[in-house]
Coordinates of C-alpha atoms in Angstrom, one line a residue:
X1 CA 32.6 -23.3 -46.9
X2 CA 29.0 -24.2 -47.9
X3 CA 27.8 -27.0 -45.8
X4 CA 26.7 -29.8 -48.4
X5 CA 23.4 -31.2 -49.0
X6 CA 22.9 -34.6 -49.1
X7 CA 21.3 -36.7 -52.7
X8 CA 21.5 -39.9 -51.2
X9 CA 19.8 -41.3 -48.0
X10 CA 19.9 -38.9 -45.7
X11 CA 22.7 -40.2 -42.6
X12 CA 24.8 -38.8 -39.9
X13 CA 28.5 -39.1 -40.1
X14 CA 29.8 -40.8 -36.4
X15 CA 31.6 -37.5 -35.6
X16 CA 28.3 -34.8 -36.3
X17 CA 27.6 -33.0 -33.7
X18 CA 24.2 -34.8 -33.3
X19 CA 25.3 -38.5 -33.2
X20 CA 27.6 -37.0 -30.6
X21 CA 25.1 -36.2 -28.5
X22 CA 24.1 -39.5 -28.1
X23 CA 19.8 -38.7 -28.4
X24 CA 17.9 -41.9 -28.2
X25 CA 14.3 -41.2 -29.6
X26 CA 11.1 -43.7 -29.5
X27 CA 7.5 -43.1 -30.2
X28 CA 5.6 -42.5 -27.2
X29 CA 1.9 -42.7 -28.4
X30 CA -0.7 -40.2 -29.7
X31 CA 1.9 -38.4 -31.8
X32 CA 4.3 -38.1 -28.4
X33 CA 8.0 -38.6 -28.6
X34 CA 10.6 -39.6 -25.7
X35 CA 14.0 -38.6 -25.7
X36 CA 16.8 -40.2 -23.5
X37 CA 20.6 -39.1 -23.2
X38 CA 22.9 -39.1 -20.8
X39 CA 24.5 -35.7 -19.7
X40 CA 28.6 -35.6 -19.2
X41 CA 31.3 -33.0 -18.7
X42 CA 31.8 -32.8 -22.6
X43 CA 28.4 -30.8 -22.6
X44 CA 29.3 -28.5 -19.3
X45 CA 30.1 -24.8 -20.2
X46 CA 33.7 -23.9 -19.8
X47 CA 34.8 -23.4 -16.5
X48 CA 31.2 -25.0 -15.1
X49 CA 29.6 -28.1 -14.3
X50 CA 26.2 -27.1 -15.8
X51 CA 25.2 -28.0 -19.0
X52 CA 25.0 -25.3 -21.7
X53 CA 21.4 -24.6 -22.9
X54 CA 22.7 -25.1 -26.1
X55 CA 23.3 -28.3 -25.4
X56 CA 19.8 -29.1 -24.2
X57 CA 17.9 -27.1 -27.1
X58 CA 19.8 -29.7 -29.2
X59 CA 18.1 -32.5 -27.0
X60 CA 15.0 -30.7 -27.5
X61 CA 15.4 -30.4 -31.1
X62 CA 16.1 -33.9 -31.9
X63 CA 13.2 -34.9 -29.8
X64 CA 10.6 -32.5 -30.8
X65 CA 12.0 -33.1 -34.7
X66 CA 10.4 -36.3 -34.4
X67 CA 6.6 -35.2 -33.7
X68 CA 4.6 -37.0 -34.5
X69 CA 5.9 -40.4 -36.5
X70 CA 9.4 -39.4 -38.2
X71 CA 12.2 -36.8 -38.5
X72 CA 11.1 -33.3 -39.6
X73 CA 13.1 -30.0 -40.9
X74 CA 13.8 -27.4 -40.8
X75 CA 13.0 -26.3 -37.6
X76 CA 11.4 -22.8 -37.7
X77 CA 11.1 -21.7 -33.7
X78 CA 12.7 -23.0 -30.7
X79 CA 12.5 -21.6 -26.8
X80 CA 13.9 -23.1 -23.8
X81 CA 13.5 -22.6 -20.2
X82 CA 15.0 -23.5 -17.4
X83 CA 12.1 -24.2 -14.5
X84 CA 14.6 -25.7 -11.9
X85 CA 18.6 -26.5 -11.7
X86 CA 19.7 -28.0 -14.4
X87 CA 21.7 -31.4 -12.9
X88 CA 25.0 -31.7 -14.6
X89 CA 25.1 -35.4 -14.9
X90 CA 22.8 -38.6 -15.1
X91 CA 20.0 -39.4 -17.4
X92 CA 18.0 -37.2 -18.8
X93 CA 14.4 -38.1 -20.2
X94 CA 12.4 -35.8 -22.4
X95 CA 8.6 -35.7 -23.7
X96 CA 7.4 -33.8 -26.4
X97 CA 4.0 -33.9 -27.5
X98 CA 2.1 -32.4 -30.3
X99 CA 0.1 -29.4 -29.5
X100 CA -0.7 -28.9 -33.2
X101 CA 0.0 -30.8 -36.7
X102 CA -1.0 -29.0 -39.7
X103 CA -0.6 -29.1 -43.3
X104 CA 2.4 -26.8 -43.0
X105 CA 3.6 -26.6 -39.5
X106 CA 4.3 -29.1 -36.8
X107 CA 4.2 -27.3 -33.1
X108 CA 4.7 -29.6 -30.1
X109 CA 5.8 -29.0 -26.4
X110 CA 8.7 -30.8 -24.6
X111 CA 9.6 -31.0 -20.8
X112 CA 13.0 -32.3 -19.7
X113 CA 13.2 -34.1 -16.6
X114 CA 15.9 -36.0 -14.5
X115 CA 16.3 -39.6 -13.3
X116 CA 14.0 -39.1 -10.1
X117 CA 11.4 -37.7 -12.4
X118 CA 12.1 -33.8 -11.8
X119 CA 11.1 -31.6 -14.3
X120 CA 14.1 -29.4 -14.8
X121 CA 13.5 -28.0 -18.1
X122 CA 10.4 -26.6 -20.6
X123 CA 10.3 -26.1 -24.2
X124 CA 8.0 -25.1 -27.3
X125 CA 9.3 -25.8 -31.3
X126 CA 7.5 -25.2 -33.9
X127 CA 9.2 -27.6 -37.4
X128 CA 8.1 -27.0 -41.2
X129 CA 5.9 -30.2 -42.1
X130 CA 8.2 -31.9 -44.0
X131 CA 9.3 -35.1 -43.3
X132 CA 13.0 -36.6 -44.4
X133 CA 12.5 -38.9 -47.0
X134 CA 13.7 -42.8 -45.9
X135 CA 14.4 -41.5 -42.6
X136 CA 13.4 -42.9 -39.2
X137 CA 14.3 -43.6 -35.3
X138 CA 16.7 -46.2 -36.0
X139 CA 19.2 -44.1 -37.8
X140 CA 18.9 -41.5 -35.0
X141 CA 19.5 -44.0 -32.5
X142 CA 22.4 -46.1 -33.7
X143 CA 25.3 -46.3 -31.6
X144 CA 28.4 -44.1 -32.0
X145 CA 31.6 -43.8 -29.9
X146 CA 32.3 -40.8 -28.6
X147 CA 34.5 -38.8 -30.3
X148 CA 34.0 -35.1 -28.8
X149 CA 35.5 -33.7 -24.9
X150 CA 33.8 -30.6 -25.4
X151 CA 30.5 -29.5 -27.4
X152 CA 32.2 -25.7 -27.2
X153 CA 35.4 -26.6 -28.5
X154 CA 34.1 -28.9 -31.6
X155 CA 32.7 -25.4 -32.3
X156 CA 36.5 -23.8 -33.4
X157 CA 34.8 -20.2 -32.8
X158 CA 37.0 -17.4 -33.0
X159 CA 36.8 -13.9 -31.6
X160 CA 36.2 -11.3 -34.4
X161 CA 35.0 -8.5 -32.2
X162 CA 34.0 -7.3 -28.7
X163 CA 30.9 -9.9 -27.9
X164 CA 31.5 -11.7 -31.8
X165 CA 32.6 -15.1 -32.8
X166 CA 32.7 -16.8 -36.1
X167 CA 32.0 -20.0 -37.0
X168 CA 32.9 -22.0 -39.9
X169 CA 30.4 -24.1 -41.8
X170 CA 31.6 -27.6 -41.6
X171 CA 29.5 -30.7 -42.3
X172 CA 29.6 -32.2 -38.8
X173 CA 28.2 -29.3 -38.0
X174 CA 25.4 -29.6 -40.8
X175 CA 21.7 -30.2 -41.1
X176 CA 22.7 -31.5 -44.9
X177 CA 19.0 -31.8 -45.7
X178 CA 18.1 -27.8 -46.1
X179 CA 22.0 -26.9 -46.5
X180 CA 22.9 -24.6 -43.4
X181 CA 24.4 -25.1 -39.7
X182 CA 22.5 -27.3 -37.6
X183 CA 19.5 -25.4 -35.4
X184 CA 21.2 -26.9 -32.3
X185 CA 24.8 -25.3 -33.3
X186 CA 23.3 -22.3 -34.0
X187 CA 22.1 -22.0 -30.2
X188 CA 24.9 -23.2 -28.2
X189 CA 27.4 -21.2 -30.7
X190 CA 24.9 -17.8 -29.7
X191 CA 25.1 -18.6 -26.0
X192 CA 28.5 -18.9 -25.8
X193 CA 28.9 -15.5 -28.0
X194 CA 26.3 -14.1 -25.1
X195 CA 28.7 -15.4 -22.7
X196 CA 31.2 -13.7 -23.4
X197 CA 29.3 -10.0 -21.9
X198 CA 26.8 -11.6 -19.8
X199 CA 28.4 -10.6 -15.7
X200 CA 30.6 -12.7 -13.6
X201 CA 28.5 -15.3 -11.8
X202 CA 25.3 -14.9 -14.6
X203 CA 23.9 -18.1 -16.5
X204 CA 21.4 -18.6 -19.5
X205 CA 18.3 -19.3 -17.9
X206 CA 15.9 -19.1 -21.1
X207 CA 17.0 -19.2 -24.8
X208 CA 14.6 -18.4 -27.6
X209 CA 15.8 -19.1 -31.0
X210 CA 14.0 -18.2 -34.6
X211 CA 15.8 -19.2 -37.8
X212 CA 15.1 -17.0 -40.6
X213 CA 17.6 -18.2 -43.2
X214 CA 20.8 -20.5 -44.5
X215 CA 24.1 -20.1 -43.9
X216 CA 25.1 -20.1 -47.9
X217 CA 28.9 -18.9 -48.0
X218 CA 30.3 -18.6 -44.2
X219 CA 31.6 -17.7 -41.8
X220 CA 28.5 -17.7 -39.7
X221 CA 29.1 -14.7 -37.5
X222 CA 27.2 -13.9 -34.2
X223 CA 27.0 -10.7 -32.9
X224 CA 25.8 -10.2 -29.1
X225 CA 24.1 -7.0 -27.2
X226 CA 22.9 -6.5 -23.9
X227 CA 19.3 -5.2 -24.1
X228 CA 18.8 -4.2 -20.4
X229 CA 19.2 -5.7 -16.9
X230 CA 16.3 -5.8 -14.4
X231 CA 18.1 -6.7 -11.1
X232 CA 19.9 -10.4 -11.1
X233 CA 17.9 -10.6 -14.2
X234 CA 20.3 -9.3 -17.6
X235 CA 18.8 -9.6 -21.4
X236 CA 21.0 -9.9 -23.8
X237 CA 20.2 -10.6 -27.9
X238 CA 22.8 -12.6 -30.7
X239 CA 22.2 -12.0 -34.2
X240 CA 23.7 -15.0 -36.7
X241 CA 24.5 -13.6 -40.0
X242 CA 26.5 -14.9 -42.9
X243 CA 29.5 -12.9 -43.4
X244 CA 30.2 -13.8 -46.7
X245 CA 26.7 -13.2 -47.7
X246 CA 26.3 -9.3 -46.8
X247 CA 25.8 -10.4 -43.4
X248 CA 22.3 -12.1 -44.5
X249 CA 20.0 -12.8 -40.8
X250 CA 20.6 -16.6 -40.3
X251 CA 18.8 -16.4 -37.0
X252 CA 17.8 -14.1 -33.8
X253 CA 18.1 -15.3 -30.2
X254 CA 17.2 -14.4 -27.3
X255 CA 18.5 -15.3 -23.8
X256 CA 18.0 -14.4 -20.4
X257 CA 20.9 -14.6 -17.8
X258 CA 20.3 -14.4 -14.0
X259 CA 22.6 -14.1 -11.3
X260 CA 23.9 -17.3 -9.6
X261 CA 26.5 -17.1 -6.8
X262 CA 28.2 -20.7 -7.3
X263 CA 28.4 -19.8 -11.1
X264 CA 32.1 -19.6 -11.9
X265 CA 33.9 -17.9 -14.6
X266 CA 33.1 -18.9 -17.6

């Protein structure tokens, strides 16, 4: 299934995995943007009470999407890093700020912090400049009812393959505007296909996303390696093709896993 693209104004159906997520975006001055959204067990990876980074790049790229006065696509680059726990519930505030707006590229900076101010979290994008036509902060930031228990199940992955899942296009898992999987899909679908060889007791500590192309025909399939392990420290890469296109590159990511002794099975 193709995911559609969208003629008229651009919107968000109530169940999309963004509106889900419950982002609430505001200008912040000088380009900056703040994000707010409050973390809950539908965002914890299975078996855990920490929040995928999936789940936070999607934070990130909601945010960051909106440097420097409106919503931007596609996004091009994404990397996130964990700098401190990550807490599993509360509020969570983010700040991203412009470290460059060009004539092509938008590249900005985000840090994610927790209700006593702690900086948990630091990321970089990097969006084409091309802002949504009659799209602004208050369609991002209507309320919705939640609808979803768990980010990772609204995912309906499937095991194809030793460290592969597959994913079917759907359009509340869209980015309707470009006609592909939403960025933030991509990476929490890629973590949890890392998941599934990263050791007992490891969690993703840094996730570095680039998207190369659209999903046209599906299913989107990730494919998962280790690259090496240094210590408590193990590397391991996801390739997202389109199976139904030749297995055309939709995106690389990279994560890095380390060792945590409370981590449970995930």
């Amino acid at each position: 299934m193709r995911v559609s693209r969208k003629a008229r104004k651009p919107g968000l159906p109530d169940d999309h995995f963004v509106r889900q997520m419950g982002v609430r975006v505001a200008p912040a001055g000088e380009g900056s943007v703040e994000g707010t959204v409050a973390l809950r067990p539908a965002m914890w990876g299975r078996g855990t009470r920490r929040p995928r980074l999936g789940v936070l790049a999607t934070f990130v790229d909601v945010t960051a999407g909106y440097v420097p006065d409106a919503p931007r696509t596609p996004t091009i680059d994404l990397r996130l890093q964990t700098v401190d726990p990550v807490p599993d519930e509360g509020m969570v505030r983010l700040l991203a700020r412009p470290l460059n707006v060009g004539r092509r590229l938008v590249v900005s900076e985000t840090t994610l912090e927790d209700e006593s101010g702690r900086v948990f979290a630091r990321a970089s994008a990097t969006f084409k400049n091309r802002p949504i036509p009659g799209y602004g902060f208050e369609d991002i930031n209507e309320p919705v009812r939640s609808l979803i228990h768990s980010f990772e199940e609204i995912l309906s992955a499937r095991e194809t393959g030793p460290g592969q899942l597959d994913l079917d296009p759907a359009d509340r898992l869209g980015n309707g505007f470009v006609g592909t999987v939403q960025g933030g899909v991509q990476a929490l679908f890629a973590e949890c296909t890392a998941a599934r060889i990263a050791p007992d007791g490891f969690e993703a500590i840094d996730l570095h996303i680039r998207y190369v192309g659209r999903t046209e025909s599906g299913p989107l399939r990730a494919r998962a390696r280790s690259t090496g392990r240094h210590g408590s420290i193990e590397f391991i890469d996801v390739e997202l093709v389109d199976a139904g296109a030749s297995d055309r590159l939709v995106s690389h990511v990279s994560t890095v896993w380390s060792a945590n002794e409370e981590a449970t099975s995930r």
